[in-house]
Amino acid sequence: MARPTVHHEERVTTAFRLPKDLHHRLQEAAAERDLSANFLAVKALEEFLDHLVPADELRLTRAS
């Protein structure tokens, strides 16, 4: 993982409990791409949250 550390935003340290299989898949995917698992997880979370339906739209859908 020879990628230089460049942070454009302040970072926080946090922890998640992952199923063993998901952890293995993350580690494997990161290794295959020569990326850190942290980098890959951050990108995946960003993409997921960017495509998440806003909560107020969910309420409208449920009320119908």
GROMACS .gro file of N, CA and C in nm:
model
  192
    1MET      N    1   0.083  -0.116   0.000
    1MET     CA    2   0.000   0.000   0.000
    1MET      C    3   0.089   0.125   0.000
    2ALA      N    4   0.150   0.153  -0.108
    2ALA     CA    5   0.246   0.263  -0.119
    2ALA      C    6   0.181   0.396  -0.152
    3ARG      N    7   0.053   0.403  -0.140
    3ARG     CA    8  -0.020   0.526  -0.172
    3ARG      C    9   0.011   0.632  -0.066
    4PRO      N   10   0.048   0.756  -0.108
    4PRO     CA   11   0.074   0.861  -0.009
    4PRO      C   12  -0.055   0.901   0.062
    5THR      N   13  -0.041   0.941   0.186
    5THR     CA   14  -0.156   0.982   0.265
    5THR      C   15  -0.189   1.128   0.234
    6VAL      N   16  -0.306   1.150   0.176
    6VAL     CA   17  -0.354   1.286   0.147
    6VAL      C   18  -0.495   1.295   0.202
    7HIS      N   19  -0.512   1.381   0.302
    7HIS     CA   20  -0.644   1.398   0.362
    7HIS      C   21  -0.695   1.538   0.329
    8HIS      N   22  -0.810   1.543   0.267
    8HIS     CA   23  -0.870   1.671   0.234
    8HIS      C   24  -0.967   1.716   0.342
    9GLU      N   25  -1.004   1.627   0.429
    9GLU     CA   26  -1.096   1.657   0.538
    9GLU      C   27  -1.038   1.601   0.667
   10GLU      N   28  -1.084   1.658   0.779
   10GLU     CA   29  -1.043   1.604   0.908
   10GLU      C   30  -1.095   1.461   0.919
   11ARG      N   31  -1.016   1.373   0.975
   11ARG     CA   32  -1.053   1.231   0.989
   11ARG      C   33  -1.082   1.198   1.134
   12VAL      N   34  -1.169   1.099   1.153
   12VAL     CA   35  -1.196   1.045   1.286
   12VAL      C   36  -1.172   0.895   1.281
   13THR      N   37  -1.135   0.839   1.393
   13THR     CA   38  -1.117   0.695   1.402
   13THR      C   39  -1.245   0.636   1.458
   14THR      N   40  -1.293   0.531   1.394
   14THR     CA   41  -1.415   0.465   1.439
   14THR      C   42  -1.398   0.315   1.419
   15ALA      N   43  -1.490   0.239   1.471
   15ALA     CA   44  -1.482   0.093   1.458
   15ALA      C   45  -1.618   0.038   1.417
   16PHE      N   46  -1.615  -0.064   1.334
   16PHE     CA   47  -1.736  -0.136   1.292
   16PHE      C   48  -1.717  -0.283   1.320
   17ARG      N   49  -1.822  -0.349   1.358
   17ARG     CA   50  -1.819  -0.495   1.371
   17ARG      C   51  -1.876  -0.552   1.243
   18LEU      N   52  -1.792  -0.620   1.168
   18LEU     CA   53  -1.832  -0.677   1.039
   18LEU      C   54  -1.845  -0.827   1.050
   19PRO      N   55  -1.936  -0.885   0.973
   19PRO     CA   56  -1.936  -1.031   0.962
   19PRO      C   57  -1.800  -1.076   0.907
   20LYS      N   58  -1.753  -1.190   0.954
   20LYS     CA   59  -1.622  -1.240   0.912
   20LYS      C   60  -1.608  -1.247   0.761
   21ASP      N   61  -1.712  -1.294   0.693
   21ASP     CA   62  -1.707  -1.308   0.548
   21ASP      C   63  -1.692  -1.172   0.480
   22LEU      N   64  -1.764  -1.071   0.529
   22LEU     CA   65  -1.755  -0.938   0.470
   22LEU      C   66  -1.616  -0.880   0.492
   23HIS      N   67  -1.561  -0.900   0.610
   23HIS     CA   68  -1.425  -0.854   0.639
   23HIS      C   69  -1.325  -0.920   0.544
   24HIS      N   70  -1.341  -1.048   0.523
   24HIS     CA   71  -1.252  -1.121   0.431
   24HIS      C   72  -1.265  -1.066   0.289
   25ARG      N   73  -1.388  -1.043   0.245
   25ARG     CA   74  -1.411  -0.991   0.110
   25ARG      C   75  -1.349  -0.852   0.094
   26LEU      N   76  -1.361  -0.769   0.196
   26LEU     CA   77  -1.302  -0.635   0.192
   26LEU      C   78  -1.150  -0.643   0.182
   27GLN      N   79  -1.090  -0.726   0.267
   27GLN     CA   80  -0.944  -0.742   0.265
   27GLN      C   81  -0.896  -0.794   0.130
   28GLU      N   82  -0.968  -0.891   0.077
   28GLU     CA   83  -0.931  -0.951  -0.051
   28GLU      C   84  -0.944  -0.849  -0.165
   29ALA      N   85  -1.054  -0.777  -0.168
   29ALA     CA   86  -1.076  -0.678  -0.273
   29ALA      C   87  -0.970  -0.568  -0.267
   30ALA      N   88  -0.935  -0.525  -0.148
   30ALA     CA   89  -0.833  -0.422  -0.132
   30ALA      C   90  -0.697  -0.473  -0.178
   31ALA      N   91  -0.662  -0.594  -0.139
   31ALA     CA   92  -0.532  -0.651  -0.178
   31ALA      C   93  -0.522  -0.667  -0.329
   32GLU      N   94  -0.629  -0.714  -0.392
   32GLU     CA   95  -0.629  -0.734  -0.537
   32GLU      C   96  -0.609  -0.603  -0.613
   33ARG      N   97  -0.648  -0.493  -0.551
   33ARG     CA   98  -0.640  -0.363  -0.616
   33ARG      C   99  -0.524  -0.278  -0.565
   34ASP      N  100  -0.443  -0.335  -0.477
   34ASP     CA  101  -0.332  -0.265  -0.415
   34ASP      C  102  -0.379  -0.136  -0.346
   35LEU      N  103  -0.490  -0.148  -0.274
   35LEU     CA  104  -0.547  -0.038  -0.197
   35LEU      C  105  -0.557  -0.080  -0.052
   36SER      N  106  -0.570   0.017   0.036
   36SER     CA  107  -0.594  -0.019   0.176
   36SER      C  108  -0.742  -0.053   0.193
   37ALA      N  109  -0.770  -0.138   0.289
   37ALA     CA  110  -0.909  -0.172   0.319
   37ALA      C  111  -0.983  -0.046   0.364
   38ASN      N  112  -0.916   0.042   0.436
   38ASN     CA  113  -0.977   0.167   0.481
   38ASN      C  114  -1.021   0.251   0.361
   39PHE      N  115  -0.932   0.267   0.263
   39PHE     CA  116  -0.964   0.346   0.144
   39PHE      C  117  -1.086   0.289   0.073
   40LEU      N  118  -1.085   0.158   0.055
   40LEU     CA  119  -1.195   0.092  -0.015
   40LEU      C  120  -1.326   0.105   0.063
   41ALA      N  121  -1.321   0.089   0.194
   41ALA     CA  122  -1.441   0.100   0.278
   41ALA      C  123  -1.496   0.243   0.275
   42VAL      N  124  -1.409   0.343   0.282
   42VAL     CA  125  -1.454   0.482   0.278
   42VAL      C  126  -1.522   0.510   0.144
   43LYS      N  127  -1.462   0.465   0.034
   43LYS     CA  128  -1.522   0.487  -0.098
   43LYS      C  129  -1.657   0.417  -0.109
   44ALA      N  130  -1.667   0.296  -0.057
   44ALA     CA  131  -1.793   0.221  -0.062
   44ALA      C  132  -1.901   0.292   0.020
   45LEU      N  133  -1.866   0.340   0.139
   45LEU     CA  134  -1.963   0.412   0.222
   45LEU      C  135  -2.007   0.542   0.156
   46GLU      N  136  -1.911   0.615   0.097
   46GLU     CA  137  -1.946   0.739   0.027
   46GLU      C  138  -2.045   0.711  -0.086
   47GLU      N  139  -2.016   0.610  -0.166
   47GLU     CA  140  -2.104   0.578  -0.279
   47GLU      C  141  -2.243   0.536  -0.230
   48PHE      N  142  -2.247   0.452  -0.127
   48PHE     CA  143  -2.375   0.408  -0.072
   48PHE      C  144  -2.457   0.526  -0.022
   49LEU      N  145  -2.394   0.613   0.056
   49LEU     CA  146  -2.466   0.727   0.113
   49LEU      C  147  -2.507   0.828   0.006
   50ASP      N  148  -2.426   0.843  -0.099
   50ASP     CA  149  -2.461   0.933  -0.209
   50ASP      C  150  -2.586   0.887  -0.283
   51HIS      N  151  -2.612   0.757  -0.283
   51HIS     CA  152  -2.727   0.703  -0.355
   51HIS      C  153  -2.844   0.665  -0.264
   52LEU      N  154  -2.832   0.694  -0.137
   52LEU     CA  155  -2.936   0.661  -0.040
   52LEU      C  156  -3.055   0.755  -0.058
   53VAL      N  157  -3.174   0.701  -0.058
   53VAL     CA  158  -3.295   0.782  -0.070
   53VAL      C  159  -3.307   0.868   0.056
   54PRO      N  160  -3.328   1.000   0.040
   54PRO     CA  161  -3.340   1.087   0.157
   54PRO      C  162  -3.454   1.042   0.249
   55ALA      N  163  -3.435   1.057   0.378
   55ALA     CA  164  -3.532   1.010   0.478
   55ALA      C  165  -3.669   1.073   0.458
   56ASP      N  166  -3.674   1.203   0.421
   56ASP     CA  167  -3.805   1.266   0.402
   56ASP      C  168  -3.881   1.205   0.284
   57GLU      N  169  -3.809   1.158   0.183
   57GLU     CA  170  -3.874   1.090   0.071
   57GLU      C  171  -3.926   0.952   0.112
   58LEU      N  172  -3.855   0.886   0.203
   58LEU     CA  173  -3.902   0.757   0.253
   58LEU      C  174  -4.034   0.774   0.328
   59ARG      N  175  -4.044   0.878   0.408
   59ARG     CA  176  -4.166   0.903   0.484
   59ARG      C  177  -4.284   0.926   0.390
   60LEU      N  178  -4.261   0.999   0.281
   60LEU     CA  179  -4.368   1.024   0.184
   60LEU      C  180  -4.411   0.895   0.117
   61THR      N  181  -4.316   0.810   0.086
   61THR     CA  182  -4.346   0.682   0.021
   61THR      C  183  -4.425   0.592   0.115
   62ARG      N  184  -4.386   0.587   0.241
   62ARG     CA  185  -4.454   0.501   0.338
   62ARG      C  186  -4.596   0.549   0.367
   63ALA      N  187  -4.618   0.680   0.360
   63ALA     CA  188  -4.749   0.736   0.392
   63ALA      C  189  -4.851   0.710   0.281
   64SER      N  190  -4.804   0.685   0.161
   64SER     CA  191  -4.895   0.665   0.047
   64SER      C  192  -4.968   0.534   0.055
   0.00000   0.00000   0.00000
